CSV table of C-alpha atoms in Angstrom, one decimal:
chain,number,residue,atom,x,y,z
A,1130,MET,CA,197.7,-8.1,-132.1
A,1131,ARG,CA,197.3,-5.2,-134.5
A,1132,GLU,CA,196.9,-2.8,-131.6
A,1133,LYS,CA,200.2,-4.0,-130.1
A,1134,LEU,CA,202.0,-3.7,-133.4
A,1135,ALA,CA,200.6,-0.3,-134.0
A,1136,ARG,CA,201.6,0.8,-130.5
A,1137,LEU,CA,205.1,-0.7,-131.1
A,1138,PHE,CA,205.5,1.3,-134.3
A,1139,ASP,CA,204.3,4.4,-132.6
A,1140,GLU,CA,206.8,4.0,-129.8
A,1141,PHE,CA,209.7,3.5,-132.3
A,1142,GLY,CA,208.5,6.5,-134.2
A,1143,LEU,CA,208.6,8.6,-131.0
A,1144,ALA,CA,211.9,7.2,-130.1
A,1145,LEU,CA,213.3,8.2,-133.5
A,1146,ARG,CA,211.9,11.7,-133.0
A,1147,GLY,CA,213.6,11.8,-129.6
A,1148,LEU,CA,216.9,10.8,-131.2
A,1149,LEU,CA,216.5,13.5,-133.9
A,1150,LEU,CA,215.7,16.1,-131.3
A,1151,ALA,CA,218.7,15.0,-129.2
A,1152,THR,CA,221.1,15.4,-132.1
A,1153,ARG,CA,220.3,19.2,-131.9
A,1154,LYS,CA,221.9,19.3,-128.5
A,1155,LYS,CA,225.7,19.6,-128.0
A,1156,CYS,CA,225.7,17.2,-125.0
A,1157,PHE,CA,224.6,14.4,-127.4
A,1158,TRP,CA,227.6,14.6,-129.8
A,1159,PHE,CA,230.6,14.4,-127.4
A,1160,PRO,CA,229.7,10.9,-126.0
A,1161,PHE,CA,228.6,9.8,-129.5
A,1162,ILE,CA,231.8,10.7,-131.2
A,1163,VAL,CA,234.0,9.4,-128.4
A,1164,THR,CA,232.2,6.0,-128.3
A,1165,PHE,CA,232.1,5.8,-132.1
A,1166,VAL,CA,235.9,6.3,-132.4
A,1167,ILE,CA,237.0,4.2,-129.4
A,1168,PHE,CA,234.4,1.3,-129.7
A,1169,GLY,CA,234.8,1.2,-133.5
A,1170,THR,CA,238.6,1.0,-133.3
A,1171,LEU,CA,238.4,-1.7,-130.5
A,1172,ILE,CA,236.0,-3.8,-132.6
A,1173,ASN,CA,238.4,-3.7,-135.6
A,1174,LEU,CA,241.4,-4.4,-133.4
A,1175,LEU,CA,239.7,-7.5,-132.1
A,1176,SER,CA,238.9,-8.7,-135.7
A,1177,ASN,CA,242.1,-10.9,-135.5
A,1178,GLY,CA,241.7,-11.9,-131.9
A,1179,PHE,CA,244.4,-10.4,-129.7
A,1180,SER,CA,247.1,-10.4,-132.3
A,1181,SER,CA,246.7,-6.7,-133.1
A,1182,PHE,CA,247.2,-5.8,-129.4
A,1183,SER,CA,250.3,-8.1,-129.3
A,1184,LEU,CA,251.8,-6.2,-132.3
A,1185,ILE,CA,251.0,-2.8,-130.7
A,1186,PHE,CA,252.8,-3.8,-127.5
A,1187,ALA,CA,255.7,-5.3,-129.4
A,1188,ASN,CA,256.1,-2.1,-131.4
A,1189,LEU,CA,255.9,0.0,-128.2
A,1190,LYS,CA,258.4,-2.2,-126.5
A,1191,SER,CA,260.9,-1.8,-129.3
A,1192,GLY,CA,260.3,1.9,-129.6
A,1193,GLU,CA,258.4,1.7,-132.9
A,1194,ILE,CA,255.7,4.2,-132.0
A,1195,LEU,CA,254.8,4.8,-135.6
A,1196,GLY,CA,254.2,1.1,-136.1
A,1197,ALA,CA,251.8,1.0,-133.2
A,1198,LEU,CA,250.1,4.2,-134.5
A,1199,ASN,CA,249.7,2.6,-138.0
A,1200,ILE,CA,247.9,-0.4,-136.5
A,1201,LEU,CA,245.5,1.9,-134.6
A,1202,LYS,CA,245.1,4.0,-137.8
A,1203,THR,CA,244.2,0.8,-139.8
A,1204,ALA,CA,241.7,-0.2,-137.1
A,1205,PHE,CA,240.1,3.3,-137.2
A,1206,LEU,CA,239.8,3.3,-141.0
A,1207,GLY,CA,238.2,-0.1,-140.8
A,1208,ILE,CA,235.2,1.6,-139.2
A,1209,PHE,CA,234.5,3.1,-142.6
A,1210,GLY,CA,235.1,-0.1,-144.5
A,1211,VAL,CA,238.7,0.4,-145.6
A,1212,ASN,CA,240.2,-3.0,-146.4
A,1213,LYS,CA,237.0,-4.7,-145.3
A,1214,SER,CA,234.5,-6.9,-147.1
A,1215,PHE,CA,231.1,-5.2,-147.4
A,1216,SER,CA,229.2,-7.8,-145.5
A,1217,ASP,CA,231.5,-7.8,-142.5
A,1218,TRP,CA,231.9,-4.1,-142.5
A,1219,ALA,CA,228.1,-3.4,-142.7
A,1220,LEU,CA,227.4,-5.6,-139.7
A,1221,ASN,CA,230.1,-4.1,-137.5
A,1222,PHE,CA,229.2,-0.6,-138.6
A,1223,VAL,CA,225.6,-1.1,-137.6
A,1224,LEU,CA,226.7,-2.3,-134.2
A,1225,ILE,CA,229.2,0.6,-133.7
A,1226,LEU,CA,226.5,3.1,-134.7
A,1227,PHE,CA,223.9,1.6,-132.4
A,1228,GLN,CA,226.3,1.4,-129.5
A,1229,SER,CA,227.4,5.1,-130.0
A,1230,ILE,CA,223.7,6.2,-130.1
A,1231,LEU,CA,222.8,4.2,-127.0
A,1232,VAL,CA,225.7,5.6,-125.0
A,1233,ALA,CA,225.0,9.2,-126.2
A,1234,LEU,CA,221.3,8.8,-125.2
A,1235,VAL,CA,222.2,7.4,-121.8
A,1236,PHE,CA,224.4,10.5,-121.1
A,1237,PHE,CA,221.7,12.8,-122.5
A,1238,VAL,CA,219.1,11.3,-120.1
A,1239,ILE,CA,221.5,11.4,-117.1
A,1240,LYS,CA,222.3,15.1,-117.9
A,1241,ASN,CA,218.8,16.3,-118.6
A,1242,GLN,CA,216.3,14.1,-116.7
A,1243,PRO,CA,214.2,16.3,-114.3
A,1244,ASN,CA,214.2,13.9,-111.4
A,1245,LYS,CA,217.4,11.8,-111.2
A,1246,LYS,CA,216.3,9.9,-108.1
A,1247,LYS,CA,213.1,8.5,-109.6
A,1248,ASP,CA,214.1,7.9,-113.2
A,1249,LYS,CA,215.9,4.5,-113.5
A,1250,SER,CA,215.9,4.5,-117.3
A,1251,SER,CA,219.5,5.8,-117.5
A,1252,ASP,CA,220.8,3.1,-115.2
A,1253,SER,CA,219.0,0.3,-117.1
A,1254,GLY,CA,220.0,1.8,-120.4
A,1255,LEU,CA,223.7,1.9,-119.4
A,1256,GLU,CA,223.5,-1.7,-118.3
A,1257,SER,CA,221.8,-2.8,-121.5
A,1258,SER,CA,224.3,-0.9,-123.7
A,1259,ALA,CA,227.1,-2.7,-121.8
A,1260,ILE,CA,225.5,-6.0,-122.7
A,1261,VAL,CA,225.2,-4.9,-126.3
A,1262,ALA,CA,228.9,-4.0,-126.2
A,1263,GLY,CA,229.8,-7.3,-124.7
A,1264,LEU,CA,228.0,-9.3,-127.4
A,1265,ALA,CA,229.5,-7.1,-130.1
A,1266,VAL,CA,233.1,-7.6,-128.7
A,1267,LEU,CA,232.6,-11.4,-128.5
A,1268,GLY,CA,231.2,-11.5,-132.0
A,1269,SER,CA,233.7,-9.1,-133.4
A,1270,GLY,CA,235.9,-10.0,-136.4
A,1271,CYS,CA,234.9,-11.6,-139.7
A,1272,PRO,CA,232.0,-13.9,-139.1
A,1273,THR,CA,231.9,-15.1,-142.8
A,1274,CYS,CA,235.5,-16.2,-142.8
A,1275,GLY,CA,235.6,-17.4,-139.2
A,1276,THR,CA,238.4,-15.1,-137.9
A,1277,THR,CA,236.6,-14.0,-134.7
A,1278,LEU,CA,237.6,-13.5,-131.1
A,1279,LEU,CA,235.9,-16.8,-130.4
A,1280,ALA,CA,238.0,-18.9,-132.8
A,1281,PRO,CA,241.1,-19.3,-130.6
A,1282,ILE,CA,238.9,-19.8,-127.5
A,1283,LEU,CA,236.8,-22.6,-129.1
A,1284,GLY,CA,240.0,-24.0,-130.7
A,1285,THR,CA,241.4,-24.8,-127.3
A,1286,LEU,CA,238.1,-26.7,-126.4
A,1287,ALA,CA,237.6,-28.5,-129.7
A,1288,SER,CA,239.9,-31.2,-131.2
A,1289,GLY,CA,239.2,-30.0,-134.8
A,1290,ALA,CA,240.6,-26.6,-135.4
A,1291,THR,CA,238.7,-26.2,-138.8
A,1292,GLY,CA,235.4,-27.1,-137.2
A,1293,ALA,CA,236.1,-24.8,-134.3
A,1294,VAL,CA,236.8,-21.9,-136.6
A,1295,SER,CA,233.6,-22.6,-138.7
A,1296,PHE,CA,231.5,-22.8,-135.5
A,1297,ALA,CA,233.1,-19.6,-134.2
A,1298,GLY,CA,232.0,-17.8,-137.4
A,1299,LYS,CA,228.4,-19.0,-137.0
A,1300,LEU,CA,228.3,-18.2,-133.3
A,1301,SER,CA,229.8,-14.8,-134.0
A,1302,MET,CA,227.1,-14.0,-136.5
A,1303,ILE,CA,224.4,-15.1,-134.0
A,1304,LEU,CA,225.9,-12.9,-131.2
A,1305,ASN,CA,226.1,-9.9,-133.5
A,1306,ILE,CA,222.4,-10.3,-134.5
A,1307,LEU,CA,221.4,-10.7,-130.9
A,1308,ALA,CA,223.4,-7.5,-130.1
A,1309,ILE,CA,221.5,-5.6,-132.8
A,1310,ILE,CA,218.1,-6.9,-131.7
A,1311,LEU,CA,218.8,-5.9,-128.1
A,1312,ALA,CA,220.2,-2.5,-129.2
A,1313,ILE,CA,216.9,-1.8,-131.1
A,1314,PHE,CA,214.8,-2.4,-128.0
A,1315,VAL,CA,217.1,-0.5,-125.7
A,1316,PHE,CA,217.0,2.4,-128.2
A,1317,ARG,CA,213.2,2.3,-128.1
A,1318,LYS,CA,213.2,2.8,-124.3
A,1319,LEU,CA,216.0,5.5,-124.3
A,1320,GLY,CA,214.5,7.3,-127.3
A,1321,LEU,CA,211.1,7.5,-125.6
A,1322,THR,CA,212.6,8.9,-122.4
A,1323,THR,CA,214.7,11.4,-124.5
A,1324,TYR,CA,211.6,12.5,-126.4
A,1325,ALA,CA,209.6,12.9,-123.1
A,1326,ILE,CA,212.4,15.0,-121.5
A,1327,ILE,CA,212.8,17.3,-124.5
A,1328,LYS,CA,209.1,17.9,-124.9
A,1329,SER,CA,208.7,18.5,-121.2
A,1330,GLU,CA,211.6,20.9,-121.3
A,1331,LYS,CA,210.0,22.8,-124.2
A,1332,TYR,CA,206.6,22.9,-122.4
A,1333,MET,CA,208.2,24.3,-119.2
A,1334,LYS,CA,210.0,27.0,-121.1
A,1335,LYS,CA,206.8,28.0,-122.9
A,1336,LYS,CA,204.9,28.0,-119.6
A,1337,THR,CA,207.6,30.1,-118.0
A,1338,LYS,CA,207.4,32.7,-120.8
A,1339,GLU,CA,203.7,32.9,-120.6
A,1340,ASN,CA,203.9,33.4,-116.8
A,1341,GLU,CA,206.4,36.2,-117.4
A,1342,LYS,CA,204.1,37.9,-119.8
A,1343,ASP,CA,201.2,37.7,-117.4
A,1344,ASN,CA,203.3,39.3,-114.7
């Protein structure tokens, strides 16, 4: 048991080193920033179900472009905790950060893996990150106050609206926790692959230079 735990900690340590090494590459930051902005804004837009989208479309339909942009601006600022309670903001921020890292690592692996036909980690990583995103979207909102995407869905299935909202908040919290746990283990796999790719690349460059000197 101790050996397994020690190995697990070692793997997470290498995965973290892989992430730190990847952040030195330009190809990491573009998908990270794009995912962080888009996914983070989407999560905050869904905090009140689909009402934010309805307001955006209503503003666009009436020609109030600034009104629609203000809604998007508010959702974007929510990523950084503006007008959010700390507990709900912290949970959503962790999910947004993890999702952005996973997507960035997937793109890094796809771009830099030496043998794209044999390496399946990028495909499985992309599928897993999509599951993380799905859980995060379902659990998005304010779990502590019950204003989640699940509330109106459960409200149509349950006779008691108050009970449905309360249950939605609890289910939302569970889904968010599951998303974070899944994200951690997906990160371990992608981080290890990233570390191996970068170290292999450095070794090949060093070997090439040594061969050039010998010649």
